[in-house]
mmCIF file of C-alpha atoms in Angstrom:
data_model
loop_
_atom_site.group_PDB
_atom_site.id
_atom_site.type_symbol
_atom_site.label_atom_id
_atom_site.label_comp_id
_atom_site.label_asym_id
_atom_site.label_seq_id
_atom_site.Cartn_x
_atom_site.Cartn_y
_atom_site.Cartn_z
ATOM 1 C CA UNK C 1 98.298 74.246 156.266
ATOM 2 C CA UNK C 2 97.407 74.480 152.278
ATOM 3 C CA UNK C 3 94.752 76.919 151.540
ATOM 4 C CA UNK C 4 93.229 74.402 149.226
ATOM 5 C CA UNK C 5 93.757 71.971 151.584
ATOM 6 C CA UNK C 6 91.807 73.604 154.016
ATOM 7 C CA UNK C 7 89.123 74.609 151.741
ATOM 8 C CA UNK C 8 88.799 70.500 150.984
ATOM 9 C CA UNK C 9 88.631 69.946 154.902
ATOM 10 C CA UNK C 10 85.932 72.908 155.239
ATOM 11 C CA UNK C 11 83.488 71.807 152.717
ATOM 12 C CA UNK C 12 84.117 68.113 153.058
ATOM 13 C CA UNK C 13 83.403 69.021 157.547
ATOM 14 C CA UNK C 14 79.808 71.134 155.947
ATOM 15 C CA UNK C 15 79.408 68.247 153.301
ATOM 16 C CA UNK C 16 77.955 70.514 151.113
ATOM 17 C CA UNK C 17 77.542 69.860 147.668
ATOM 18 C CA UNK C 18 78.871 71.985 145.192
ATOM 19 C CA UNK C 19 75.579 72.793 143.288
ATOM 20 C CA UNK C 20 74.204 73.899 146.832
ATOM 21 C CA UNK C 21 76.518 76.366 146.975
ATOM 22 C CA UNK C 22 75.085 78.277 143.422
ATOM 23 C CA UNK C 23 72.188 80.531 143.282
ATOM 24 C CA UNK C 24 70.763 81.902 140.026
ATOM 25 C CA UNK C 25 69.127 84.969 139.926
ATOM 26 C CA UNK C 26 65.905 85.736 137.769
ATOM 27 C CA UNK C 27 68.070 88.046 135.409
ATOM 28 C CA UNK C 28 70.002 85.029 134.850
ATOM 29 C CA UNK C 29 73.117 86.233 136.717
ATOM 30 C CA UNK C 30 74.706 83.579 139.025
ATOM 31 C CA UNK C 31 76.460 83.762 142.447
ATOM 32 C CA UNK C 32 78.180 81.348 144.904
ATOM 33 C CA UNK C 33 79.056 81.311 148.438
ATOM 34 C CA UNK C 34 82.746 80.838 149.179
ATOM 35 C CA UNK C 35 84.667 79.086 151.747
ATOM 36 C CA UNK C 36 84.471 81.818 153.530
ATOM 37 C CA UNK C 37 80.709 82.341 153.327
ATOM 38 C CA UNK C 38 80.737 85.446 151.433
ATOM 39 C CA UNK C 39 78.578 85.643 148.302
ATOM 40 C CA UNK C 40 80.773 86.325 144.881
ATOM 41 C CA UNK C 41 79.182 86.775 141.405
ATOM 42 C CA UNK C 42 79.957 83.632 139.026
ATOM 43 C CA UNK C 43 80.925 86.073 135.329
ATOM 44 C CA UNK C 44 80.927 83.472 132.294
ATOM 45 C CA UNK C 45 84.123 82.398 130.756
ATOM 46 C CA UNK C 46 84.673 82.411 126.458
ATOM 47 C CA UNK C 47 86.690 79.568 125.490
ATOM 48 C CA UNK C 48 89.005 81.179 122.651
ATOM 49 C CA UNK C 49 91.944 80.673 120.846
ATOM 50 C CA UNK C 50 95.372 80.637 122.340
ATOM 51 C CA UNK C 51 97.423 80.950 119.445
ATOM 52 C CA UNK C 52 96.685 82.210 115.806
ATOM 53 C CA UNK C 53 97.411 80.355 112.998
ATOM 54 C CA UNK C 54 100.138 82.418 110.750
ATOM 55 C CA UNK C 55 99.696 82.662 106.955
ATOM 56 C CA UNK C 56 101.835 84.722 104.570
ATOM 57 C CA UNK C 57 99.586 85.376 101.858
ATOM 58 C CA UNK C 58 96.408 87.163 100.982
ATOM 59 C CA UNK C 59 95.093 83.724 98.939
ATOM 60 C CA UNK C 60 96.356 81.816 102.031
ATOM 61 C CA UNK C 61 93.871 83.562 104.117
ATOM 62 C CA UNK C 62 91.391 83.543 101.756
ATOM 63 C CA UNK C 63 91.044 79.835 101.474
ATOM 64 C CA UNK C 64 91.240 79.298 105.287
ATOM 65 C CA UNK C 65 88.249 81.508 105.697
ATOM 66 C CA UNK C 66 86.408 79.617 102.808
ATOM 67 C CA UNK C 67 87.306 75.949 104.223
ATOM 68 C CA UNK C 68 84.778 77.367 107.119
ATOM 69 C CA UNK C 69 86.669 74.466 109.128
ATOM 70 C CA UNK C 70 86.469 76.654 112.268
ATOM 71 C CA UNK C 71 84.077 78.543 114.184
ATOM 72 C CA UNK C 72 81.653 77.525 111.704
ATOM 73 C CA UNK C 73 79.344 79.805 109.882
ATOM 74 C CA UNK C 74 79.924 82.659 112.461
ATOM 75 C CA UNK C 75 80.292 86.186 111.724
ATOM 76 C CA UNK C 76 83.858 87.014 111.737
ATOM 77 C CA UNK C 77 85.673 90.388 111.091
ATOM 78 C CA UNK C 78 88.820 91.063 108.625
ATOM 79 C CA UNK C 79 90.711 93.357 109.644
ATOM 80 C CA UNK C 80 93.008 95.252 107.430
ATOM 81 C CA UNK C 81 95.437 96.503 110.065
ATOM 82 C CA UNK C 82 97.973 97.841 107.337
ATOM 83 C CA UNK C 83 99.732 97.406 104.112
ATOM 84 C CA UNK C 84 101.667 94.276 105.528
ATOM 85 C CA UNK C 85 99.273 92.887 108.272
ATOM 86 C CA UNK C 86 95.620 91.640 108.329
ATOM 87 C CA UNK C 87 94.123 90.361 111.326
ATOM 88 C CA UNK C 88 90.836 88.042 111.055
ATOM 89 C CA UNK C 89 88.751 87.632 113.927
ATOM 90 C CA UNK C 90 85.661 87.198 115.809
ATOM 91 C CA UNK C 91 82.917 89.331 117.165
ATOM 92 C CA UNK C 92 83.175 90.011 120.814
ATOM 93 C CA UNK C 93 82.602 86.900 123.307
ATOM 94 C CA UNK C 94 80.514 86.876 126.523
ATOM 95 C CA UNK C 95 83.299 88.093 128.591
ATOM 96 C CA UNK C 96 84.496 90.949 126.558
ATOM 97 C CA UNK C 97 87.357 89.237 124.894
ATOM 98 C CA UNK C 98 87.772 89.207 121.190
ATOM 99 C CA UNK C 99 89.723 85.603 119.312
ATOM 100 C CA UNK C 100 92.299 86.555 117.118
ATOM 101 C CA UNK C 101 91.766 83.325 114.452
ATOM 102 C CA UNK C 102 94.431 83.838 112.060
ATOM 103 C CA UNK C 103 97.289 86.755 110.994
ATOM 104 C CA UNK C 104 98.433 87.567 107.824
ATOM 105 C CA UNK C 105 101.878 89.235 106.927
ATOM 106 C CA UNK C 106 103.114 89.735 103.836
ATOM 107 C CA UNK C 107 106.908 88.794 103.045
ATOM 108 C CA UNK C 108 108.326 92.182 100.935
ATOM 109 C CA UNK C 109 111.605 92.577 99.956
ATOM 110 C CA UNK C 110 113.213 95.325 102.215
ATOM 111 C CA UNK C 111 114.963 98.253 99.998
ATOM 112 C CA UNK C 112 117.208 101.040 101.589
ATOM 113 C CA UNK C 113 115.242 104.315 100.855
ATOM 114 C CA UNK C 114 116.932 107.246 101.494
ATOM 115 C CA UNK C 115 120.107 105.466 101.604
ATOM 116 C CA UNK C 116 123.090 105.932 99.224
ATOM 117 C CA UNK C 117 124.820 102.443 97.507
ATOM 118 C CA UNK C 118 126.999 102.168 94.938
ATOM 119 C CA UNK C 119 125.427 101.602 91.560
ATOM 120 C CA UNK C 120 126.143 98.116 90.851
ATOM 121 C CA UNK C 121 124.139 97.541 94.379
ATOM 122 C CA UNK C 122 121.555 99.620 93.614
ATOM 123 C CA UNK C 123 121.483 98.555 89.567
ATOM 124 C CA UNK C 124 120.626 94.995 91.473
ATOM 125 C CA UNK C 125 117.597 96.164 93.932
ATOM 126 C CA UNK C 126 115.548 98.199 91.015
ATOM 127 C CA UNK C 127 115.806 95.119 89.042
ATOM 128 C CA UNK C 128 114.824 92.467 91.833
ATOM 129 C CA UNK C 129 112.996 94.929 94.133
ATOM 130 C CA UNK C 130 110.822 96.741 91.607
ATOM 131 C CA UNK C 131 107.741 96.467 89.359
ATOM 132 C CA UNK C 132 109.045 97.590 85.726
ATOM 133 C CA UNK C 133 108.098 100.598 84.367
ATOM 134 C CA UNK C 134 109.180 103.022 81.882
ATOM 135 C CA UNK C 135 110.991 105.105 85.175
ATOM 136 C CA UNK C 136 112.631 102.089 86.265
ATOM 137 C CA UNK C 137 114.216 101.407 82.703
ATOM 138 C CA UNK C 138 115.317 105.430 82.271
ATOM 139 C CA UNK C 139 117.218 104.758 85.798
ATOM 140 C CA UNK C 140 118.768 101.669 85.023
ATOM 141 C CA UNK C 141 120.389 102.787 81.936
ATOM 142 C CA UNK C 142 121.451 105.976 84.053
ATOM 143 C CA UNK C 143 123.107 104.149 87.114
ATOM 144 C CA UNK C 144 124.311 101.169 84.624
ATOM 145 C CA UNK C 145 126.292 103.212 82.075
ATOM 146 C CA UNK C 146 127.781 106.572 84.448
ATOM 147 C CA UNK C 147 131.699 106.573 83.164
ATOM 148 C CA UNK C 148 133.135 108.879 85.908
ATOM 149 C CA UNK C 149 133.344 109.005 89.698
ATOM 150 C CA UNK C 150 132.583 112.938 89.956
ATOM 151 C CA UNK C 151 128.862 113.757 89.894
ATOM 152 C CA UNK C 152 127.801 117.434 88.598
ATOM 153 C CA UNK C 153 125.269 119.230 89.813
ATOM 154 C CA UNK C 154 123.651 121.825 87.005
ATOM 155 C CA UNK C 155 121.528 124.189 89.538
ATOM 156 C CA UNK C 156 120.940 125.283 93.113
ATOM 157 C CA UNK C 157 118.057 124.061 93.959
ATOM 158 C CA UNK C 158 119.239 120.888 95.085
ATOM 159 C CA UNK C 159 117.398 118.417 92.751
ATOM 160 C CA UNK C 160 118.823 118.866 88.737
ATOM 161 C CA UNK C 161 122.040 116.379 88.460
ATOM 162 C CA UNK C 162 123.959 115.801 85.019
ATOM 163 C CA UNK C 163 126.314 112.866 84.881
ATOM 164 C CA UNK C 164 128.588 111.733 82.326
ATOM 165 C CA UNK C 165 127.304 108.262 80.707
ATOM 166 C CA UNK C 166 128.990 105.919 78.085
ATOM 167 C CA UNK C 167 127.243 106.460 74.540
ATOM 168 C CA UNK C 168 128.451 103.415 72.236
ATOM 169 C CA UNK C 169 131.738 102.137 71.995
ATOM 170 C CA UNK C 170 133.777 105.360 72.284
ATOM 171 C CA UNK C 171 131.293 108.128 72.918
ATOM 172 C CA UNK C 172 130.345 109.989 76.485
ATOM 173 C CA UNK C 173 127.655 112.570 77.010
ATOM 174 C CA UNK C 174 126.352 114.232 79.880
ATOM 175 C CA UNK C 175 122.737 113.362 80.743
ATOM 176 C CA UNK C 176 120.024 115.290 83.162
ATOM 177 C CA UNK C 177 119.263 112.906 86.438
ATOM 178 C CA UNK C 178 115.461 112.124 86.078
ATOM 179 C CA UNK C 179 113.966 113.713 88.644
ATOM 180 C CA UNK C 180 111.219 113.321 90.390
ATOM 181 C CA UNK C 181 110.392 109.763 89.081
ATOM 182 C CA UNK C 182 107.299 107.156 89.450
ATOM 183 C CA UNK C 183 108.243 103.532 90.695
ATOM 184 C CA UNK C 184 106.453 100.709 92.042
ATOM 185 C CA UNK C 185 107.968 99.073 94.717
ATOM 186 C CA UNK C 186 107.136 95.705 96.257
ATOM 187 C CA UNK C 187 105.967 96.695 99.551
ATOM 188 C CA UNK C 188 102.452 95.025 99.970
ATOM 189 C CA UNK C 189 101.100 91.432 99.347
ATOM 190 C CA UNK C 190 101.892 89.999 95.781
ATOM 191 C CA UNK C 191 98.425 89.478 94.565
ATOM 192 C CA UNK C 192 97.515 93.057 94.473
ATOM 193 C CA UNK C 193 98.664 96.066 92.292
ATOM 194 C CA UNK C 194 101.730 97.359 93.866
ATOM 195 C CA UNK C 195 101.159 100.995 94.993
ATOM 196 C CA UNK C 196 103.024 103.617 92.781
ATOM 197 C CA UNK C 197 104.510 106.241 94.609
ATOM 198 C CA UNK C 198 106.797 109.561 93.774
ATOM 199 C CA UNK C 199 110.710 109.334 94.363
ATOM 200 C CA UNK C 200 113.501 111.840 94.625
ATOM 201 C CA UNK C 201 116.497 110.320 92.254
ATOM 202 C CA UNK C 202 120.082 111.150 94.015
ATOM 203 C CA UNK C 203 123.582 110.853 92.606
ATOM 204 C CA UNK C 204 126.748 111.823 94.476
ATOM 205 C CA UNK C 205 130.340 111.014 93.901
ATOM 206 C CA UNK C 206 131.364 107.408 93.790
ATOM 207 C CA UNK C 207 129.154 106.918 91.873
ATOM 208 C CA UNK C 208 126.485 106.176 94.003
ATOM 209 C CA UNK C 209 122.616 106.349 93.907
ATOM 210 C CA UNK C 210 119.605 106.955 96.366
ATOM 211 C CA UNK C 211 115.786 107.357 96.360
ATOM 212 C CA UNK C 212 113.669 109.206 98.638
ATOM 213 C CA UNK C 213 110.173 108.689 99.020
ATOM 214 C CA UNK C 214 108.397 111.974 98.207
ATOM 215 C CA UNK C 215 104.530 111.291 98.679
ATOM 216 C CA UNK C 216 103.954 111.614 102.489
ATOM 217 C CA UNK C 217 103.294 107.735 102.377
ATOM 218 C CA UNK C 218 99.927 108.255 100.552
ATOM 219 C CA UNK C 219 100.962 104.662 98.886
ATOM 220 C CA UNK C 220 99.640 103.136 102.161
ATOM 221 C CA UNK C 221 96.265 104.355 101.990
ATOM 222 C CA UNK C 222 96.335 102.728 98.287
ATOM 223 C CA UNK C 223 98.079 99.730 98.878
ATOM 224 C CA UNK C 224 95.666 99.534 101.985
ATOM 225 C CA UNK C 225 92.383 99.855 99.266
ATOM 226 C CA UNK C 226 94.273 97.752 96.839
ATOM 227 C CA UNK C 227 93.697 94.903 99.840
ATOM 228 C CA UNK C 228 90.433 95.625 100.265
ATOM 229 C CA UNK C 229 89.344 95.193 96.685
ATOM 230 C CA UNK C 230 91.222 92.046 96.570
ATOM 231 C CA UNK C 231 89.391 90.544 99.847
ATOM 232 C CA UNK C 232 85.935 91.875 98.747
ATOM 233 C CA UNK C 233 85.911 90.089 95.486
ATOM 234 C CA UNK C 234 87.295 86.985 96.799
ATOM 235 C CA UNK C 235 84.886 86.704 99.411
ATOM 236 C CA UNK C 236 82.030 88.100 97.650
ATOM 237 C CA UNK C 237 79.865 85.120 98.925
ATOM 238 C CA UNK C 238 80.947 85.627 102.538
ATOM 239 C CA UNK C 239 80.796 89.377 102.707
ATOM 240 C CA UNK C 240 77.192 89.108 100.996
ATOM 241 C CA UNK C 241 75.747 86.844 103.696
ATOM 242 C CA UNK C 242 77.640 88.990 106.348
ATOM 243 C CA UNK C 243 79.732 86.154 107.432
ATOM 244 C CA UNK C 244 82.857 88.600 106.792
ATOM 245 C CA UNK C 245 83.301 92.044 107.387
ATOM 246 C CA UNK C 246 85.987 93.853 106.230
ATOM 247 C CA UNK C 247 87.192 96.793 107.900
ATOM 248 C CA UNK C 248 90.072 99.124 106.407
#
């Protein structure tokens, strides 16, 4: 026979009622007696959310927490989980569970670092990919004038380059590779400062061009503050009452 079923049969032979069957304690705990007449503890039950709602921008979430539309005028935490993701959600709930409300993930453009490409390729991704700056202009002209396939290097150390470039109509001259150089890529949410970082500037034959990073990924820890900043002033109101707390 069903277990259920014969639980039904049980309780409906002892016609007991269900609230007969719970005791509360004076420390507010409560226990039952089971089918089985053995005495379990009752442990509360949060009702949270199942799913998160999904947002792609830092003004996005911003406005969501503002509309105060859910979970009204509790204290809720922001949590700044890295350069791409933020997490906002609650404090913890009677049974030790904490709601995730809402994520946020930025949408960057992904950029082959330490990666050679030919220059025409990688001419494209500084323009589209990049914030300008003076480095990404000397590197452009670099990459978008070379005249021959052979690169030269001009030491031993592994980082001074000389290429041959087009000078005016007729004219070539052979040019130091900048190197290191200072570039913003976009690699965190759009409505903060994009994180400059140190790059090693490549050539090899081809021609082709590559950056390596060259900070240790310090630009996190920025573009992570750069969030921060953002969220704090937009939700001055909210982080002054303590509604929000943003963690980093």
């Amino acid at each position: 026979m069903d277990l259920t079923k014969e639980a039904i049969k049980f309780m409906t032979e002892m016609e007991t009622k269900p609230y007969e069957r719970i005791v509360e304690m004076e420390d507010g705990r409560l226990f039952a007696v089971n089918t089985s007449g053995n005495v379990e503890e009752i442990f509360p039950h949060a009702i949270v959310s199942d799913t998160p709602i999904n947002i792609n921008t830092l003004s996005g979430l911003v406005n969501y927490i503002q509309s105060n539309i859910e979970r009204i005028d509790e204290s809720l935490i922001v949590h700044i989980a890295d350069e791409t993701r933020i997490h906002l959600m609650g404090t913890l709930e009677i049974d030790g569970r904490r709601e995730l409300l809402a994520t946020a993930n930025a949408i960057v453009p992904r950029f082959s670092f330490n990666s050679f490409m030919d220059t025409e390729e990688f001419s494209i991704a500084l323009q589209s990919k990049f914030v300008p700056n003076e480095d990404r202009q000397i590197l452009l002209q670099v990459v978008g004038n070379v005249s021959e396939e052979n690169v030269k290097n001009t030491g031993d150390d592994g980082v001074s380059q000389a290429v041959t470039i087009n000078q005016g109509v007729a004219s070539k001259a052979d040019v130091k590779v900048p190197n290191p150089v200072v570039l913003e890529p976009y690699r965190t949410f759009l409505e903060v400062e994009q994180p400059e970082s140190q790059f090693i500037f490549r050539m090899k034959d081809g021609p082709r061009g590559a950056i390596f990073e060259a900070d240790g990924g310090a630009w996190r820890n920025q573009a992570i503050v750069n969030i921060r900043e953002y969220l704090k002033e937009q939700l001055s109101e909210e982080v002054e009452s303590k509604r929000i707390t943003i963690l980093a």
